[in-house]
C-alpha cells in the first residue's frame, strides 16, 4: 500500500503524488484531513478551502483505491494527550514563523502512518522542511514506511501549486510568480559562480522588493540536511522563502545545485 496524506482541496501537485503512488503500489490510500493542530493561526484554519465531493472524484481519477476522511474527533478523541515533537530541524524557517506547526504535522502524520501501515508514503518537495522533519521522525521512531519525495508541480507561469492559491485576488495571483522569479534570480547568481550565501539571499530579497503586493517573511540559503543558514555554499544547499500576499501565506523553494 502507498499512503498520500493531504489536507484536501486537491490540485495537480497532489495528483502527481497519487499517480506516483499508483505506479509503485497495488493499493493507494489518500487521506484528507484538515488538521487543526498544525494551524498556528485559527483564521487560516477556518479559511482553508474544503470540497470533499470534488476531492473524492480527483482521487479516483488519479488512481487512488481508498480515501480516508476522518473527523477531528476520530483523529483526536476525548482524552487524546500525545504530541510528537522533532528537535532542531523544526526550529528554523517554517518552525520559527509558525510556532507549534510542526508538532501538529508530526503528531498527525505519526498517527496516519501508524494507522495505514503502508509500505510507502508520498510527500511533496514543495514543503521541503516538512519532508525532512517527517523523514527524521519516521527514522527516529522506527516507523517502517518508506518516505518518498516527489518534485514540485508548478503552474505554467512558475507559481508552485497550492490549495492557498485560490484565496489570492486577481492582482495577487498575477504577482505571485515573483516567488519563483526570486528563486531563479538566486539560482542564476549561483550558476554564474556566486557562492556567498548572503549574496544569494540578497538577490531573492531584491527581486521580491520590486513587487509591492508581497510582504516577505523570510528568505533562506541553508544546508539541505540541517537547515542551518549557510555563509558559503560549498556543496548542496536549499534556497527557500515564505511571503504573504495580504492574509495568504505562500512558500517555495529550490535545491542547489
Ligand atoms: P497539503 O494538502 O498542502 O498538506 O499537501 C499534501 C501533500 O501534497 C504534501 O506532501 C505536499 O508537499 C504535497 N504538495 C502540495 N503542493 C504540491 C506541489 N505543488 N507539488 C508537489 N507536491 C505538493
PDB file of C-alpha atoms and ligand atoms in Angstrom:
ATOM      1  CA  UNK A   1       0.000   0.000   0.000  1.00  0.00           C
ATOM      2  CA  UNK A   2       1.039   3.583  -0.705  1.00  0.00           C
ATOM      3  CA  UNK A   3      -0.276   6.395   1.514  1.00  0.00           C
ATOM      4  CA  UNK A   4      -0.736  10.004   0.306  1.00  0.00           C
ATOM      5  CA  UNK A   5      -1.573  12.305   3.233  1.00  0.00           C
ATOM      6  CA  UNK A   6      -3.281  15.557   2.219  1.00  0.00           C
ATOM      7  CA  UNK A   7      -5.460  18.345   3.569  1.00  0.00           C
ATOM      8  CA  UNK A   8      -7.765  18.233   0.533  1.00  0.00           C
ATOM      9  CA  UNK A   9      -8.615  20.992  -1.974  1.00  0.00           C
ATOM     10  CA  UNK A  10      -6.685  18.708  -4.281  1.00  0.00           C
ATOM     11  CA  UNK A  11      -4.754  20.047  -7.277  1.00  0.00           C
ATOM     12  CA  UNK A  12      -2.160  18.681  -9.697  1.00  0.00           C
ATOM     13  CA  UNK A  13       0.531  18.779  -7.008  1.00  0.00           C
ATOM     14  CA  UNK A  14      -1.496  16.244  -5.038  1.00  0.00           C
ATOM     15  CA  UNK A  15      -2.438  14.163  -8.082  1.00  0.00           C
ATOM     16  CA  UNK A  16       1.247  13.850  -9.036  1.00  0.00           C
ATOM     17  CA  UNK A  17       1.782  12.180  -5.635  1.00  0.00           C
ATOM     18  CA  UNK A  18      -1.267   9.913  -6.121  1.00  0.00           C
ATOM     19  CA  UNK A  19      -0.136   8.918  -9.624  1.00  0.00           C
ATOM     20  CA  UNK A  20       3.375   8.124  -8.395  1.00  0.00           C
ATOM     21  CA  UNK A  21       1.898   6.053  -5.550  1.00  0.00           C
ATOM     22  CA  UNK A  22      -0.337   4.277  -8.082  1.00  0.00           C
ATOM     23  CA  UNK A  23       2.709   3.383 -10.217  1.00  0.00           C
ATOM     24  CA  UNK A  24       4.557   1.844  -7.243  1.00  0.00           C
ATOM     25  CA  UNK A  25       1.854   0.148  -5.144  1.00  0.00           C
ATOM     26  CA  UNK A  26      -1.021  -2.313  -5.520  1.00  0.00           C
ATOM     27  CA  UNK A  27      -3.293  -0.111  -3.402  1.00  0.00           C
ATOM     28  CA  UNK A  28      -3.266   3.657  -2.914  1.00  0.00           C
ATOM     29  CA  UNK A  29      -4.830   5.274   0.155  1.00  0.00           C
ATOM     30  CA  UNK A  30      -5.318   9.054   0.164  1.00  0.00           C
ATOM     31  CA  UNK A  31      -6.092  10.713   3.480  1.00  0.00           C
ATOM     32  CA  UNK A  32      -7.891  14.062   3.569  1.00  0.00           C
ATOM     33  CA  UNK A  33      -7.749  15.774   6.932  1.00  0.00           C
ATOM     34  CA  UNK A  34      -7.527  19.495   7.607  1.00  0.00           C
ATOM     35  CA  UNK A  35      -5.516  19.091  10.775  1.00  0.00           C
ATOM     36  CA  UNK A  36      -6.408  21.810  13.298  1.00  0.00           C
ATOM     37  CA  UNK A  37      -3.239  21.178  15.329  1.00  0.00           C
ATOM     38  CA  UNK A  38      -0.895  22.321  12.545  1.00  0.00           C
ATOM     39  CA  UNK A  39      -2.585  25.707  12.071  1.00  0.00           C
ATOM     40  CA  UNK A  40      -0.960  28.244  14.353  1.00  0.00           C
ATOM     41  CA  UNK A  41      -3.497  30.773  13.029  1.00  0.00           C
ATOM     42  CA  UNK A  42      -7.152  29.802  13.593  1.00  0.00           C
ATOM     43  CA  UNK A  43      -8.463  32.145  10.859  1.00  0.00           C
ATOM     44  CA  UNK A  44      -6.185  30.310   8.377  1.00  0.00           C
ATOM     45  CA  UNK A  45      -7.774  27.025   9.556  1.00  0.00           C
ATOM     46  CA  UNK A  46     -11.306  28.412   9.127  1.00  0.00           C
ATOM     47  CA  UNK A  47     -10.494  29.841   5.674  1.00  0.00           C
ATOM     48  CA  UNK A  48      -8.769  26.660   4.455  1.00  0.00           C
ATOM     49  CA  UNK A  49     -10.639  25.511   1.297  1.00  0.00           C
ATOM     50  CA  UNK A  50     -12.707  22.313   1.602  1.00  0.00           C
ATOM     51  CA  UNK A  51     -14.500  20.408  -1.190  1.00  0.00           C
ATOM     52  CA  UNK A  52     -14.897  16.761  -0.248  1.00  0.00           C
ATOM     53  CA  UNK A  53     -17.008  15.609  -3.215  1.00  0.00           C
ATOM     54  CA  UNK A  54     -14.627  17.105  -5.793  1.00  0.00           C
ATOM     55  CA  UNK A  55     -11.618  15.700  -3.900  1.00  0.00           C
ATOM     56  CA  UNK A  56     -13.010  12.146  -3.942  1.00  0.00           C
ATOM     57  CA  UNK A  57     -13.511  12.377  -7.731  1.00  0.00           C
ATOM     58  CA  UNK A  58      -9.949  13.696  -8.202  1.00  0.00           C
ATOM     59  CA  UNK A  59      -8.566  10.836  -6.069  1.00  0.00           C
ATOM     60  CA  UNK A  60     -10.362   8.213  -8.148  1.00  0.00           C
ATOM     61  CA  UNK A  61      -9.284   9.731 -11.463  1.00  0.00           C
ATOM     62  CA  UNK A  62      -5.629   9.813 -10.326  1.00  0.00           C
ATOM     63  CA  UNK A  63      -5.607   6.130  -9.318  1.00  0.00           C
ATOM     64  CA  UNK A  64      -6.492   6.080  -5.616  1.00  0.00           C
ATOM     65  CA  UNK A  65      -8.352   3.000  -4.324  1.00  0.00           C
ATOM     66  CA  UNK A  66      -9.305   4.284  -0.875  1.00  0.00           C
ATOM     67  CA  UNK A  67      -9.977   7.734   0.529  1.00  0.00           C
ATOM     68  CA  UNK A  68      -9.847   8.229   4.300  1.00  0.00           C
ATOM     69  CA  UNK A  69     -11.659  11.369   5.506  1.00  0.00           C
ATOM     70  CA  UNK A  70     -11.684  11.217   9.291  1.00  0.00           C
ATOM     71  CA  UNK A  71     -13.354  13.772  11.547  1.00  0.00           C
ATOM     72  CA  UNK A  72     -11.333  15.777  14.062  1.00  0.00           C
ATOM     73  CA  UNK A  73     -12.908  13.635  16.845  1.00  0.00           C
ATOM     74  CA  UNK A  74     -11.795  10.404  15.154  1.00  0.00           C
ATOM     75  CA  UNK A  75      -8.166  11.543  14.997  1.00  0.00           C
ATOM     76  CA  UNK A  76      -8.162  13.304  18.383  1.00  0.00           C
ATOM     77  CA  UNK A  77     -10.794  11.557  20.534  1.00  0.00           C
ATOM     78  CA  UNK A  78     -11.580  12.681  24.077  1.00  0.00           C
ATOM     79  CA  UNK A  79      -8.588  12.056  26.296  1.00  0.00           C
ATOM     80  CA  UNK A  80      -6.008  12.376  23.490  1.00  0.00           C
ATOM     81  CA  UNK A  81      -2.783  13.677  25.060  1.00  0.00           C
ATOM     82  CA  UNK A  82       0.204  12.734  22.900  1.00  0.00           C
ATOM     83  CA  UNK A  83       2.425  15.140  20.955  1.00  0.00           C
ATOM     84  CA  UNK A  84       5.223  14.069  18.607  1.00  0.00           C
ATOM     85  CA  UNK A  85       7.949  16.711  18.572  1.00  0.00           C
ATOM     86  CA  UNK A  86      11.068  16.617  16.386  1.00  0.00           C
ATOM     87  CA  UNK A  87      14.058  18.695  17.583  1.00  0.00           C
ATOM     88  CA  UNK A  88      16.419  21.145  15.871  1.00  0.00           C
ATOM     89  CA  UNK A  89      15.130  20.568  12.326  1.00  0.00           C
ATOM     90  CA  UNK A  90      11.803  22.123  13.320  1.00  0.00           C
ATOM     91  CA  UNK A  91      13.324  25.298  14.797  1.00  0.00           C
ATOM     92  CA  UNK A  92      14.269  27.490  11.784  1.00  0.00           C
ATOM     93  CA  UNK A  93      12.220  28.694   8.785  1.00  0.00           C
ATOM     94  CA  UNK A  94       8.613  27.440   8.952  1.00  0.00           C
ATOM     95  CA  UNK A  95       9.123  26.358  12.564  1.00  0.00           C
ATOM     96  CA  UNK A  96      10.225  29.867  13.605  1.00  0.00           C
ATOM     97  CA  UNK A  97       7.467  31.553  11.592  1.00  0.00           C
ATOM     98  CA  UNK A  98       4.678  29.184  12.697  1.00  0.00           C
ATOM     99  CA  UNK A  99       5.054  28.165  16.374  1.00  0.00           C
ATOM    100  CA  UNK A 100       3.544  24.730  17.021  1.00  0.00           C
ATOM    101  CA  UNK A 101       3.067  23.987  13.316  1.00  0.00           C
ATOM    102  CA  UNK A 102       5.478  21.058  13.073  1.00  0.00           C
ATOM    103  CA  UNK A 103       4.266  19.444  16.292  1.00  0.00           C
ATOM    104  CA  UNK A 104       0.824  19.371  14.682  1.00  0.00           C
ATOM    105  CA  UNK A 105       2.246  17.912  11.473  1.00  0.00           C
ATOM    106  CA  UNK A 106       4.389  15.223  13.088  1.00  0.00           C
ATOM    107  CA  UNK A 107       1.657  14.205  15.516  1.00  0.00           C
ATOM    108  CA  UNK A 108      -0.943  13.677  12.776  1.00  0.00           C
ATOM    109  CA  UNK A 109       1.500  12.095  10.322  1.00  0.00           C
ATOM    110  CA  UNK A 110       2.665   9.651  13.018  1.00  0.00           C
ATOM    111  CA  UNK A 111      -0.995   8.694  13.566  1.00  0.00           C
ATOM    112  CA  UNK A 112      -1.681   8.332   9.819  1.00  0.00           C
ATOM    113  CA  UNK A 113       1.487   6.304   9.176  1.00  0.00           C
ATOM    114  CA  UNK A 114       0.671   4.014  12.112  1.00  0.00           C
ATOM    115  CA  UNK A 115      -2.985   3.542  11.119  1.00  0.00           C
ATOM    116  CA  UNK A 116      -2.208   2.899   7.446  1.00  0.00           C
ATOM    117  CA  UNK A 117       0.794   0.609   7.935  1.00  0.00           C
ATOM    118  CA  UNK A 118       1.706   1.385   4.319  1.00  0.00           C
ATOM    119  CA  UNK A 119       4.965   0.303   2.652  1.00  0.00           C
ATOM    120  CA  UNK A 120       5.438   3.813   1.252  1.00  0.00           C
ATOM    121  CA  UNK A 121       4.142   7.305   1.952  1.00  0.00           C
ATOM    122  CA  UNK A 122       4.404  10.186  -0.529  1.00  0.00           C
ATOM    123  CA  UNK A 123       5.247  13.805   0.291  1.00  0.00           C
ATOM    124  CA  UNK A 124       5.986  16.845  -1.908  1.00  0.00           C
ATOM    125  CA  UNK A 125       9.272  18.763  -2.086  1.00  0.00           C
ATOM    126  CA  UNK A 126       7.056  21.865  -2.075  1.00  0.00           C
ATOM    127  CA  UNK A 127       7.106  21.519   1.728  1.00  0.00           C
ATOM    128  CA  UNK A 128      10.835  20.779   1.876  1.00  0.00           C
ATOM    129  CA  UNK A 129      11.254  21.275   5.634  1.00  0.00           C
ATOM    130  CA  UNK A 130       8.162  19.160   6.343  1.00  0.00           C
ATOM    131  CA  UNK A 131       9.653  16.347   4.260  1.00  0.00           C
ATOM    132  CA  UNK A 132      12.933  16.474   6.217  1.00  0.00           C
ATOM    133  CA  UNK A 133      11.104  16.567   9.543  1.00  0.00           C
ATOM    134  CA  UNK A 134       8.867  13.608   8.615  1.00  0.00           C
ATOM    135  CA  UNK A 135      11.850  11.566   7.405  1.00  0.00           C
ATOM    136  CA  UNK A 136      13.633  12.291  10.700  1.00  0.00           C
ATOM    137  CA  UNK A 137      10.553  11.371  12.737  1.00  0.00           C
ATOM    138  CA  UNK A 138       9.899   8.119  10.852  1.00  0.00           C
ATOM    139  CA  UNK A 139      13.560   7.134  11.208  1.00  0.00           C
ATOM    140  CA  UNK A 140      13.755   8.068  14.879  1.00  0.00           C
ATOM    141  CA  UNK A 141      10.527   6.238  15.787  1.00  0.00           C
ATOM    142  CA  UNK A 142      11.350   3.107  13.765  1.00  0.00           C
ATOM    143  CA  UNK A 143       8.309   3.553  11.532  1.00  0.00           C
ATOM    144  CA  UNK A 144       8.897   1.104   8.673  1.00  0.00           C
ATOM    145  CA  UNK A 145       7.045   3.097   5.985  1.00  0.00           C
ATOM    146  CA  UNK A 146       9.430   4.406   3.307  1.00  0.00           C
ATOM    147  CA  UNK A 147       9.109   8.187   2.895  1.00  0.00           C
ATOM    148  CA  UNK A 148       9.094   9.040  -0.838  1.00  0.00           C
ATOM    149  CA  UNK A 149       9.840  12.616  -2.017  1.00  0.00           C
ATOM    150  CA  UNK A 150       8.025  13.992  -5.099  1.00  0.00           C
ATOM    151  CA  UNK A 151       9.040  17.083  -7.162  1.00  0.00           C
ATOM    152  CA  UNK A 152       7.235  20.436  -7.005  1.00  0.00           C
ATOM    153  CA  UNK A 153       4.418  20.820  -9.557  1.00  0.00           C
ATOM    154  CA  UNK A 154       4.030  24.389 -10.862  1.00  0.00           C
ATOM    155  CA  UNK A 155       1.519  26.436 -12.831  1.00  0.00           C
ATOM    156  CA  UNK A 156       2.679  27.376 -16.355  1.00  0.00           C
ATOM    157  CA  UNK A 157       3.808  30.793 -15.018  1.00  0.00           C
ATOM    158  CA  UNK A 158       6.016  29.153 -12.378  1.00  0.00           C
ATOM    159  CA  UNK A 159       3.809  29.544  -9.287  1.00  0.00           C
ATOM    160  CA  UNK A 160       4.030  26.388  -7.170  1.00  0.00           C
ATOM    161  CA  UNK A 161       0.589  24.793  -6.939  1.00  0.00           C
ATOM    162  CA  UNK A 162      -1.012  25.229  -3.531  1.00  0.00           C
ATOM    163  CA  UNK A 163      -4.511  24.964  -2.103  1.00  0.00           C
ATOM    164  CA  UNK A 164      -3.970  28.513  -0.819  1.00  0.00           C
ATOM    165  CA  UNK A 165      -3.501  29.964  -4.345  1.00  0.00           C
ATOM    166  CA  UNK A 166      -7.287  30.050  -4.835  1.00  0.00           C
ATOM    167  CA  UNK A 167      -7.524  32.597  -2.000  1.00  0.00           C
ATOM    168  CA  UNK A 168      -5.385  35.136  -3.902  1.00  0.00           C
ATOM    169  CA  UNK A 169      -7.122  38.128  -5.516  1.00  0.00           C
ATOM    170  CA  UNK A 170      -6.624  38.513  -9.279  1.00  0.00           C
ATOM    171  CA  UNK A 171      -3.922  41.136  -8.689  1.00  0.00           C
ATOM    172  CA  UNK A 172      -2.148  38.987  -6.087  1.00  0.00           C
ATOM    173  CA  UNK A 173      -2.364  35.931  -8.351  1.00  0.00           C
ATOM    174  CA  UNK A 174      -0.819  37.932 -11.209  1.00  0.00           C
ATOM    175  CA  UNK A 175       2.046  38.973  -8.912  1.00  0.00           C
ATOM    176  CA  UNK A 176       2.577  35.553  -7.281  1.00  0.00           C
ATOM    177  CA  UNK A 177       5.136  34.160  -9.775  1.00  0.00           C
ATOM    178  CA  UNK A 178       7.561  36.629  -8.119  1.00  0.00           C
ATOM    179  CA  UNK A 179       8.459  33.809  -5.665  1.00  0.00           C
ATOM    180  CA  UNK A 180       9.705  31.643  -8.490  1.00  0.00           C
ATOM    181  CA  UNK A 181      11.458  34.604 -10.114  1.00  0.00           C
ATOM    182  CA  UNK A 182      13.266  35.400  -6.862  1.00  0.00           C
ATOM    183  CA  UNK A 183      14.445  31.790  -6.564  1.00  0.00           C
ATOM    184  CA  UNK A 184      15.512  31.848 -10.231  1.00  0.00           C
ATOM    185  CA  UNK A 185      17.441  35.094  -9.699  1.00  0.00           C
ATOM    186  CA  UNK A 186      19.433  33.495  -6.870  1.00  0.00           C
ATOM    187  CA  UNK A 187      19.844  30.350  -8.915  1.00  0.00           C
ATOM    188  CA  UNK A 188      21.248  32.408 -11.818  1.00  0.00           C
ATOM    189  CA  UNK A 189      23.795  34.052  -9.463  1.00  0.00           C
ATOM    190  CA  UNK A 190      24.751  30.582  -8.209  1.00  0.00           C
ATOM    191  CA  UNK A 191      25.100  29.260 -11.778  1.00  0.00           C
ATOM    192  CA  UNK A 192      27.357  32.249 -12.555  1.00  0.00           C
ATOM    193  CA  UNK A 193      29.675  31.137  -9.744  1.00  0.00           C
ATOM    194  CA  UNK A 194      28.416  33.100  -6.717  1.00  0.00           C
ATOM    195  CA  UNK A 195      28.966  31.089  -3.524  1.00  0.00           C
ATOM    196  CA  UNK A 196      28.380  33.761  -0.862  1.00  0.00           C
ATOM    197  CA  UNK A 197      25.062  32.671   0.671  1.00  0.00           C
ATOM    198  CA  UNK A 198      24.240  36.197   1.852  1.00  0.00           C
ATOM    199  CA  UNK A 199      24.545  37.474  -1.736  1.00  0.00           C
ATOM    200  CA  UNK A 200      22.111  34.748  -2.842  1.00  0.00           C
ATOM    201  CA  UNK A 201      19.669  35.681  -0.055  1.00  0.00           C
ATOM    202  CA  UNK A 202      20.023  39.366  -1.008  1.00  0.00           C
ATOM    203  CA  UNK A 203      19.229  38.632  -4.654  1.00  0.00           C
ATOM    204  CA  UNK A 204      15.968  36.950  -3.553  1.00  0.00           C
ATOM    205  CA  UNK A 205      15.123  39.910  -1.283  1.00  0.00           C
ATOM    206  CA  UNK A 206      15.838  42.433  -4.062  1.00  0.00           C
ATOM    207  CA  UNK A 207      13.607  40.599  -6.555  1.00  0.00           C
ATOM    208  CA  UNK A 208      10.763  40.384  -4.004  1.00  0.00           C
ATOM    209  CA  UNK A 209      11.094  44.066  -3.083  1.00  0.00           C
ATOM    210  CA  UNK A 210      10.113  45.030  -6.642  1.00  0.00           C
ATOM    211  CA  UNK A 211       6.577  43.736  -6.003  1.00  0.00           C
ATOM    212  CA  UNK A 212       4.521  45.988  -3.685  1.00  0.00           C
ATOM    213  CA  UNK A 213       1.795  43.349  -3.064  1.00  0.00           C
ATOM    214  CA  UNK A 214       4.251  40.918  -1.487  1.00  0.00           C
ATOM    215  CA  UNK A 215       5.456  41.015   2.121  1.00  0.00           C
ATOM    216  CA  UNK A 216       8.463  38.697   2.556  1.00  0.00           C
ATOM    217  CA  UNK A 217       8.595  36.678   5.800  1.00  0.00           C
ATOM    218  CA  UNK A 218      11.954  35.018   5.316  1.00  0.00           C
ATOM    219  CA  UNK A 219      14.428  34.117   2.594  1.00  0.00           C
ATOM    220  CA  UNK A 220      16.948  31.372   3.247  1.00  0.00           C
ATOM    221  CA  UNK A 221      20.009  29.702   1.786  1.00  0.00           C
ATOM    222  CA  UNK A 222      20.555  26.769   4.105  1.00  0.00           C
ATOM    223  CA  UNK A 223      22.257  23.422   4.496  1.00  0.00           C
ATOM    224  CA  UNK A 224      19.760  20.987   2.905  1.00  0.00           C
ATOM    225  CA  UNK A 225      20.185  18.406   5.697  1.00  0.00           C
ATOM    226  CA  UNK A 226      20.277  20.567   8.857  1.00  0.00           C
ATOM    227  CA  UNK A 227      18.525  23.715   7.503  1.00  0.00           C
ATOM    228  CA  UNK A 228      21.151  25.897   9.220  1.00  0.00           C
ATOM    229  CA  UNK A 229      21.801  29.126   7.322  1.00  0.00           C
ATOM    230  CA  UNK A 230      24.992  28.963   5.262  1.00  0.00           C
ATOM    231  CA  UNK A 231      27.721  31.574   4.931  1.00  0.00           C
ATOM    232  CA  UNK A 232      29.250  29.947   1.872  1.00  0.00           C
ATOM    233  CA  UNK A 233      27.721  27.388  -0.467  1.00  0.00           C
ATOM    234  CA  UNK A 234      30.340  24.641  -0.617  1.00  0.00           C
ATOM    235  CA  UNK A 235      28.010  21.757  -1.516  1.00  0.00           C
ATOM    236  CA  UNK A 236      24.283  21.214  -1.914  1.00  0.00           C
ATOM    237  CA  UNK A 237      22.025  23.925  -0.468  1.00  0.00           C
ATOM    238  CA  UNK A 238      18.342  24.761  -0.222  1.00  0.00           C
ATOM    239  CA  UNK A 239      17.019  28.157  -1.290  1.00  0.00           C
ATOM    240  CA  UNK A 240      13.623  28.797   0.292  1.00  0.00           C
ATOM    241  CA  UNK A 241      11.220  31.573   1.192  1.00  0.00           C
ATOM    242  CA  UNK A 242       7.883  32.409   2.748  1.00  0.00           C
ATOM    243  CA  UNK A 243       5.892  35.507   1.811  1.00  0.00           C
ATOM    244  CA  UNK A 244       2.486  36.985   2.431  1.00  0.00           C
ATOM    245  CA  UNK A 245       0.030  38.366  -0.081  1.00  0.00           C
ATOM    246  CA  UNK A 246      -2.375  40.013   2.335  1.00  0.00           C
ATOM    247  CA  UNK A 247      -3.695  37.189   4.540  1.00  0.00           C
ATOM    248  CA  UNK A 248      -2.433  34.438   2.227  1.00  0.00           C
ATOM    249  CA  UNK A 249       0.916  32.894   3.084  1.00  0.00           C
ATOM    250  CA  UNK A 250       2.898  31.164   0.324  1.00  0.00           C
ATOM    251  CA  UNK A 251       6.157  29.192   0.391  1.00  0.00           C
ATOM    252  CA  UNK A 252       8.515  27.972  -2.318  1.00  0.00           C
ATOM    253  CA  UNK A 253      11.998  26.508  -2.586  1.00  0.00           C
ATOM    254  CA  UNK A 254      14.693  25.369  -4.954  1.00  0.00           C
ATOM    255  CA  UNK A 255      17.558  22.995  -4.246  1.00  0.00           C
ATOM    256  CA  UNK A 256      21.147  23.874  -5.314  1.00  0.00           C
ATOM    257  CA  UNK A 257      22.859  22.630  -7.381  1.00  0.00           C
TER     258      UNK A 257
HETATM  259  P1  LIG B   1      -1.300  19.673   1.670  1.00  0.00           P
HETATM  260  O1  LIG B   1      -2.654  19.193   1.235  1.00  0.00           O
HETATM  261  O2  LIG B   1      -0.987  21.077   1.288  1.00  0.00           O
HETATM  262  O3  LIG B   1      -0.989  19.331   3.109  1.00  0.00           O
HETATM  263  O4  LIG B   1      -0.271  18.810   0.820  1.00  0.00           O
HETATM  264  C1  LIG B   1      -0.304  17.401   0.826  1.00  0.00           C
HETATM  265  C2  LIG B   1       0.940  16.892   0.158  1.00  0.00           C
HETATM  266  O5  LIG B   1       0.989  17.360  -1.188  1.00  0.00           O
HETATM  267  C3  LIG B   1       2.229  17.369   0.850  1.00  0.00           C
HETATM  268  O6  LIG B   1       3.162  16.304   0.874  1.00  0.00           O
HETATM  269  C4  LIG B   1       2.673  18.490  -0.053  1.00  0.00           C
HETATM  270  O7  LIG B   1       4.075  18.700  -0.027  1.00  0.00           O
HETATM  271  C5  LIG B   1       2.239  17.979  -1.410  1.00  0.00           C
HETATM  272  N1  LIG B   1       2.104  19.089  -2.341  1.00  0.00           N
HETATM  273  C6  LIG B   1       1.336  20.212  -2.175  1.00  0.00           C
HETATM  274  N2  LIG B   1       1.516  21.049  -3.217  1.00  0.00           N
HETATM  275  C7  LIG B   1       2.409  20.452  -4.047  1.00  0.00           C
HETATM  276  C8  LIG B   1       3.026  20.831  -5.288  1.00  0.00           C
HETATM  277  N3  LIG B   1       2.735  21.985  -5.902  1.00  0.00           N
HETATM  278  N4  LIG B   1       3.903  19.971  -5.842  1.00  0.00           N
HETATM  279  C9  LIG B   1       4.209  18.803  -5.228  1.00  0.00           C
HETATM  280  N5  LIG B   1       3.683  18.400  -4.077  1.00  0.00           N
HETATM  281  C10 LIG B   1       2.796  19.207  -3.487  1.00  0.00           C
END
